[in-house]
Tab-separated table of C-alpha atoms in Angstrom:
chain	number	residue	atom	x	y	z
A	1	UNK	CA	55.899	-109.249	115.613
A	2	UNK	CA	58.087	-108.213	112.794
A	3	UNK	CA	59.003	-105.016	111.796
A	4	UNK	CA	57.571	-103.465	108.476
A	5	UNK	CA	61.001	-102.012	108.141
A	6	UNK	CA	63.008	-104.708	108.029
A	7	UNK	CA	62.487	-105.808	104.173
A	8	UNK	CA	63.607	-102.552	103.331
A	9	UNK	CA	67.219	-100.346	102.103
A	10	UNK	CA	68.133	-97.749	104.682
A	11	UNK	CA	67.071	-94.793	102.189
A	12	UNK	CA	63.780	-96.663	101.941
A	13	UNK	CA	63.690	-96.636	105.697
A	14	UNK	CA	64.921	-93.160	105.931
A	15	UNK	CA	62.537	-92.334	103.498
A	16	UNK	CA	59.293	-93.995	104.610
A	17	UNK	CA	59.730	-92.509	108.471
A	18	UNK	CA	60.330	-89.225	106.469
A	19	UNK	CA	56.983	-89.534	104.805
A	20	UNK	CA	54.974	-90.950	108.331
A	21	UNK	CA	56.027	-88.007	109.930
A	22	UNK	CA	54.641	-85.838	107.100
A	23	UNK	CA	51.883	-87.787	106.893
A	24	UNK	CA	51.256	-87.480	110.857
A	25	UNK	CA	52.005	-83.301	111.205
A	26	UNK	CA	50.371	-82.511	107.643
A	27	UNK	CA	47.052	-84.842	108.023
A	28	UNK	CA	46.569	-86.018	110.998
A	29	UNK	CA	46.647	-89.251	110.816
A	30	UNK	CA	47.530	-91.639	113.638
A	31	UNK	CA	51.118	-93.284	113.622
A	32	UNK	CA	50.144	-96.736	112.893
A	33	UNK	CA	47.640	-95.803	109.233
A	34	UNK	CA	50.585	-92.673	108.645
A	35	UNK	CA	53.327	-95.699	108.779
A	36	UNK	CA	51.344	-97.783	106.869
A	37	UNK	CA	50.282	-95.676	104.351
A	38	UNK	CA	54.033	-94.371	103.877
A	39	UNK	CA	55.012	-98.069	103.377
A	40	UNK	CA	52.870	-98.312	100.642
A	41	UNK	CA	53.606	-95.415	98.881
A	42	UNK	CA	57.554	-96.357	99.316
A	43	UNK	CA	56.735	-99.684	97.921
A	44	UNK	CA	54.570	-98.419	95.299
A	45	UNK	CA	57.683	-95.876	93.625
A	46	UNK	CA	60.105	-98.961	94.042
A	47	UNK	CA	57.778	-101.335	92.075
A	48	UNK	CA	57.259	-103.135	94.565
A	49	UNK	CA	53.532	-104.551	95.769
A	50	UNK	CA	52.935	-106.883	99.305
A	51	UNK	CA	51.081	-109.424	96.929
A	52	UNK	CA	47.048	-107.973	98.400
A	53	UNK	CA	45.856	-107.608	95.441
A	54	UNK	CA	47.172	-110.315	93.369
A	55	UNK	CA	45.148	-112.753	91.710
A	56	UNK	CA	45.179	-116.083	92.681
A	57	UNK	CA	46.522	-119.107	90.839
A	58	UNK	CA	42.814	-120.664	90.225
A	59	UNK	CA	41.259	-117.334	88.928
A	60	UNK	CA	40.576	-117.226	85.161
A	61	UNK	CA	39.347	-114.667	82.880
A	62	UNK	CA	35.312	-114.692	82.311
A	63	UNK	CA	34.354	-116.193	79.213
């Protein structure tokens, strides 16, 4: 299985295990939704976006 990690800089890295363990101590939240959700919001500040909520190539606007 890969890594969510591995696409990432070290200070994202750094960063996003930074924010799990926040995430884990401040919430509550169970490793694998505090990992995921500190992903995101890592992604999110870089510009970045895993392609989820893109539109597809054969959707068109409603005339």
């Amino acid at each position: 299985m890969k890594n969510l990690y591995d696409d990432l800089s070290f200070e994202d890295r750094e960063t996003a295990e930074k924010l799990k363990m926040a995430y884990m101590q401040d919430e509550g939240l169970p490793e694998e939704l505090a990992e995921a959700r500190a992903l995101a919001e890592v992604n999110r500040l870089a510009g970045r976006t895993d392609g989820s909520f893109e539109a597809g190539s054969g959707t068109r606007d409603p005339d």
